[in-house]
Amino acid sequence: MAENRMEKIVALCKRRGFIFQSSEIYGGLNGAWDYGPLGAELKRNLKDAWWKAMTQWRDDILGLDGSILMNRAVWKASGHEATFSDPMIDCKTCQGRFRADQVASTPCPQKPSKMVTACGGELTEARQFNLMFKTYVGPVEDDRNLTYLRPETAQAMFVQFKNVLEVSRKKLPFGIAQIGKAFRNEINPRNFTFRSREFEQMEVEFFVRPSEGKAWLEKWLTDRIAWYESIGLPRKKIQVYDVPAKDRAFYSQGTYDLLYEFPFGAEELEGIAYRTDYDLKQHQAASGKPLEYFDEETREKFIPHVVEPSAGVDRTVLALICEAYTEEGVTDEKGNQETRVVLRFHPRIAPVKAGIFPLLKNKPDLVEKARALAADLRKHFPVFYDEAGAIGRRYRRQDEVGTPFGITVDFETLEGAKEGPLAGRKDTVTLRHRDSMQQERLAISDLLPRLTAALG
Ligand code: GAP
């Protein structure tokens, strides 16, 4: 069932232009994905919602847009060069390479019905494989010019801590927020976009007094769950995993993973880690530049502690699509039973906010009015104008991509409403609600305030 559901979601993503395989015409590139027209809008809406909640709506977090390429010294000091690795196992029989901790759930490339542990292939001992992509800065490809594509956005926020502090004149507690690409040469990318080699992160480094670290970890846990709820992921589908000390980074004094119940199992969307003063301390020691904070009240100098909520953009997009995907039995205009596929996105993150339809395409007055309405609303949010096919089909096409509202210009728009509170009034339309399929009559002049309020 779950596999089937996931297959349908992947097919819908391609069919309707949410997500395509990267370099598809050349056979693709494993672990890389392109977002199509609707996927790009969805992703932007998600990132905007996060950015607003983290920066615009609070005055204790500031934004940063750091570079992807950084001095190699950053990755030495952070510990990534020495330890950012996964255990890897080779199969001597098929030459496949697998993550050692996932072999029991990875199908054999030659006998896909069996897992790598059960296919009979001869496996090597596990060895560590560093996940950072190497690259060279400048024309000479030697060790002096080596660096890496960043495997997380976090480090730019640590190394710019002092600059941001100075320009903003903030006092503790305060944070730095960043959204951006990260790259990891995952041994086995899997579950569609869930584990990719190129992906985006939304991270906050929140700097606090050492005595307040634990309390802030708890506060961030509550805030982050509430944020996922605000974009349409219900609380009951989010699991909180309190990572035991033995599985945490050695410097962490507490880490919560937020897992979403995907069709392929409950998997991590975000990690919220209390990283203590590890990162700033490492960079201070390696760079020789002071990264301390001077507390004017107590006259103390110390390295702040950090709580880091770190979320994946692509994983959240996938969770939103999985959550929204619904199939339901409905009866069409002719009384036939059919399956309606609906993406029940929260209006705030839906890629297109309203579909705009003239009832008939061969009636110039209807078309002109509908086009004018689309041009007007387009200034405020993305709309989709569609005049092709039966109106029921047009509604279904928008249901399938999660458009929350359908607006139809019909003869009553031109001649006056036939009944109801707007009877006799011209310039009214039908407003159809995606989830309930209920329709109501509304004055065109009331559309914008009504929709804007619903879009939050
Ligand atoms: N700065 C901390 C950090 O990077 P992480 O748990 O390794 O922590 C944070 O990554 C988030 O980034 C994850 O919770 C996940 O949402 C996302 N992420 C990590 N690896 C990913 C991958 N290979 N593909 C897609 N998203 C990934």
Tab-separated table of C-alpha atoms in Angstrom, residues 171-336:
chain	number	residue	atom	x	y	z
A	171	LYS	CA	22.670	40.983	22.818
A	172	LEU	CA	22.374	37.332	23.734
A	173	PRO	CA	20.220	35.431	23.072
A	174	PHE	CA	20.186	35.992	19.330
A	175	GLY	CA	20.420	33.874	16.212
A	176	ILE	CA	21.550	33.783	12.601
A	177	ALA	CA	19.359	32.142	9.955
A	178	GLN	CA	20.321	30.843	6.556
A	179	ILE	CA	18.746	28.929	3.680
A	180	GLY	CA	20.986	27.399	1.066
A	181	LYS	CA	22.340	24.472	-0.870
A	182	ALA	CA	24.380	21.733	0.760
A	183	PHE	CA	26.111	18.787	-0.881
A	184	ARG	CA	26.847	15.309	0.416
A	185	ASN	CA	28.161	12.455	-1.659
A	186	GLU	CA	25.664	10.029	-0.107
A	187	ILE	CA	26.626	6.400	-0.677
A	188	ASN	CA	23.052	5.366	-1.477
A	189	PRO	CA	20.638	8.222	-2.272
A	190	ARG	CA	17.104	6.934	-1.796
A	191	ASN	CA	13.403	7.460	-1.261
A	192	PHE	CA	12.926	9.939	-4.104
A	193	THR	CA	14.272	13.324	-2.942
A	194	PHE	CA	14.514	12.281	0.711
A	195	ARG	CA	18.212	11.430	0.618
A	196	SER	CA	19.864	13.407	-2.158
A	197	ARG	CA	23.413	14.433	-2.964
A	198	GLU	CA	22.464	18.049	-3.579
A	199	PHE	CA	19.803	19.511	-1.284
A	200	GLU	CA	18.849	22.642	0.602
A	201	GLN	CA	18.862	23.352	4.296
A	202	MET	CA	17.125	25.944	6.474
A	203	GLU	CA	19.257	26.408	9.569
A	204	VAL	CA	19.361	28.673	12.586
A	205	GLU	CA	22.349	29.003	14.895
A	206	PHE	CA	20.913	30.428	18.083
A	207	PHE	CA	23.526	31.844	20.481
A	208	VAL	CA	22.700	31.764	24.181
A	209	ARG	CA	24.257	32.048	27.627
A	210	PRO	CA	25.665	28.664	28.718
A	211	SER	CA	23.247	28.467	31.652
A	212	GLU	CA	20.257	28.864	29.287
A	213	GLY	CA	21.159	26.253	26.649
A	214	LYS	CA	18.936	23.433	27.901
A	215	ALA	CA	15.886	25.693	28.297
A	216	TRP	CA	16.342	27.059	24.760
A	217	LEU	CA	16.575	23.529	23.369
A	218	GLU	CA	13.120	22.800	24.825
A	219	LYS	CA	11.725	26.093	23.569
A	220	TRP	CA	12.986	25.461	20.049
A	221	LEU	CA	11.431	22.009	20.072
A	222	THR	CA	7.999	23.494	20.832
A	223	ASP	CA	8.434	26.345	18.321
A	224	ARG	CA	9.520	24.095	15.494
A	225	ILE	CA	6.652	21.633	15.916
A	226	ALA	CA	4.205	24.561	15.898
A	227	TRP	CA	5.805	25.853	12.688
A	228	TYR	CA	5.358	22.510	10.904
A	229	GLU	CA	1.722	22.558	11.984
A	230	SER	CA	1.358	26.078	10.568
A	231	ILE	CA	2.337	24.861	7.094
A	232	GLY	CA	0.017	21.866	7.149
A	233	LEU	CA	1.867	18.932	8.740
A	234	PRO	CA	-0.366	17.670	11.557
A	235	ARG	CA	1.075	17.108	15.033
A	236	LYS	CA	0.026	13.468	15.014
A	237	LYS	CA	2.265	12.737	12.009
A	238	ILE	CA	5.371	14.279	13.625
A	239	GLN	CA	7.396	12.142	15.990
A	240	VAL	CA	9.962	13.531	18.407
A	241	TYR	CA	13.043	11.375	18.891
A	242	ASP	CA	15.147	12.269	21.900
A	243	VAL	CA	18.554	11.131	20.596
A	244	PRO	CA	20.358	9.145	23.333
A	245	ALA	CA	23.789	10.397	24.422
A	246	LYS	CA	25.600	7.471	22.771
A	247	ASP	CA	24.198	8.452	19.342
A	248	ARG	CA	24.759	12.198	19.652
A	249	ALA	CA	27.826	14.162	18.604
A	250	PHE	CA	30.210	14.035	21.573
A	251	TYR	CA	29.814	17.781	22.226
A	252	SER	CA	26.000	17.792	22.138
A	253	GLN	CA	24.150	18.115	25.434
A	254	GLY	CA	20.824	17.194	23.870
A	255	THR	CA	19.405	16.581	20.404
A	256	TYR	CA	15.829	16.093	19.238
A	257	ASP	CA	15.062	14.758	15.797
A	258	LEU	CA	11.680	15.621	14.323
A	259	LEU	CA	10.461	12.736	12.182
A	260	TYR	CA	7.571	12.833	9.738
A	261	GLU	CA	5.598	9.696	8.964
A	262	PHE	CA	6.366	9.331	5.254
A	263	PRO	CA	4.783	6.439	3.308
A	264	PHE	CA	8.226	4.737	3.512
A	265	GLY	CA	8.433	5.134	7.286
A	266	ALA	CA	9.039	7.777	9.943
A	267	GLU	CA	12.170	9.685	8.884
A	268	GLU	CA	14.009	12.830	9.924
A	269	LEU	CA	12.871	16.253	8.750
A	270	GLU	CA	14.892	18.306	11.169
A	271	GLY	CA	17.473	17.984	13.920
A	272	ILE	CA	17.444	20.378	16.878
A	273	ALA	CA	20.826	20.139	18.545
A	274	TYR	CA	22.264	21.797	21.609
A	275	ARG	CA	25.848	22.058	20.325
A	276	THR	CA	27.295	23.850	23.386
A	277	ASP	CA	30.285	26.084	22.551
A	278	TYR	CA	31.953	23.467	20.346
A	279	ASP	CA	31.826	25.234	16.976
A	280	LEU	CA	32.846	28.735	18.043
A	281	LYS	CA	35.575	27.286	20.233
A	282	GLN	CA	36.983	25.235	17.357
A	283	HIS	CA	37.019	28.220	15.003
A	284	GLN	CA	38.517	30.504	17.618
A	285	ALA	CA	41.316	28.046	18.263
A	286	ALA	CA	42.007	27.331	14.582
A	287	SER	CA	41.755	30.909	13.269
A	288	GLY	CA	43.348	32.629	16.242
A	289	LYS	CA	40.546	35.235	16.089
A	290	PRO	CA	38.525	35.889	19.256
A	291	LEU	CA	34.921	34.718	18.945
A	292	GLU	CA	33.868	35.597	22.457
A	293	TYR	CA	30.924	37.630	23.625
A	294	PHE	CA	31.321	40.421	26.137
A	295	ASP	CA	28.407	40.708	28.525
A	296	GLU	CA	28.178	44.391	29.483
A	297	GLU	CA	26.009	43.714	32.516
A	298	THR	CA	28.168	41.102	34.197
A	299	ARG	CA	31.447	42.316	32.586
A	300	GLU	CA	32.138	38.685	31.661
A	301	LYS	CA	33.701	37.416	28.422
A	302	PHE	CA	32.689	33.942	27.243
A	303	ILE	CA	32.016	31.816	24.189
A	304	PRO	CA	28.233	31.558	23.705
A	305	HIS	CA	26.508	28.194	23.523
A	306	VAL	CA	24.482	27.279	20.447
A	307	VAL	CA	21.119	25.621	19.860
A	308	GLU	CA	20.700	24.688	16.216
A	309	PRO	CA	17.358	23.856	14.569
A	310	SER	CA	18.426	22.460	11.192
A	311	ALA	CA	15.748	21.520	8.663
A	312	GLY	CA	15.824	20.095	5.148
A	313	VAL	CA	13.956	22.033	2.453
A	314	ASP	CA	13.620	19.090	0.086
A	315	ARG	CA	12.486	16.707	2.800
A	316	THR	CA	9.868	19.187	3.954
A	317	VAL	CA	8.637	19.684	0.381
A	318	LEU	CA	8.340	15.908	0.077
A	319	ALA	CA	6.504	15.682	3.416
A	320	LEU	CA	4.085	18.417	2.314
A	321	ILE	CA	3.336	16.568	-0.931
A	322	CYS	CA	2.929	13.211	0.860
A	323	GLU	CA	0.650	14.780	3.471
A	324	ALA	CA	-1.417	16.607	0.868
A	325	TYR	CA	-1.917	13.621	-1.453
A	326	THR	CA	-5.494	12.345	-1.173
A	327	GLU	CA	-7.622	10.076	-3.313
A	328	GLU	CA	-11.370	10.079	-2.877
A	329	GLY	CA	-14.348	8.553	-4.645
A	330	VAL	CA	-16.693	11.131	-6.193
A	331	THR	CA	-19.600	11.126	-8.626
A	332	ASP	CA	-19.157	13.145	-11.826
A	333	GLU	CA	-21.815	15.298	-13.549
A	334	LYS	CA	-23.130	12.245	-15.436
A	335	GLY	CA	-23.480	10.210	-12.266
A	336	ASN	CA	-20.366	8.054	-12.857
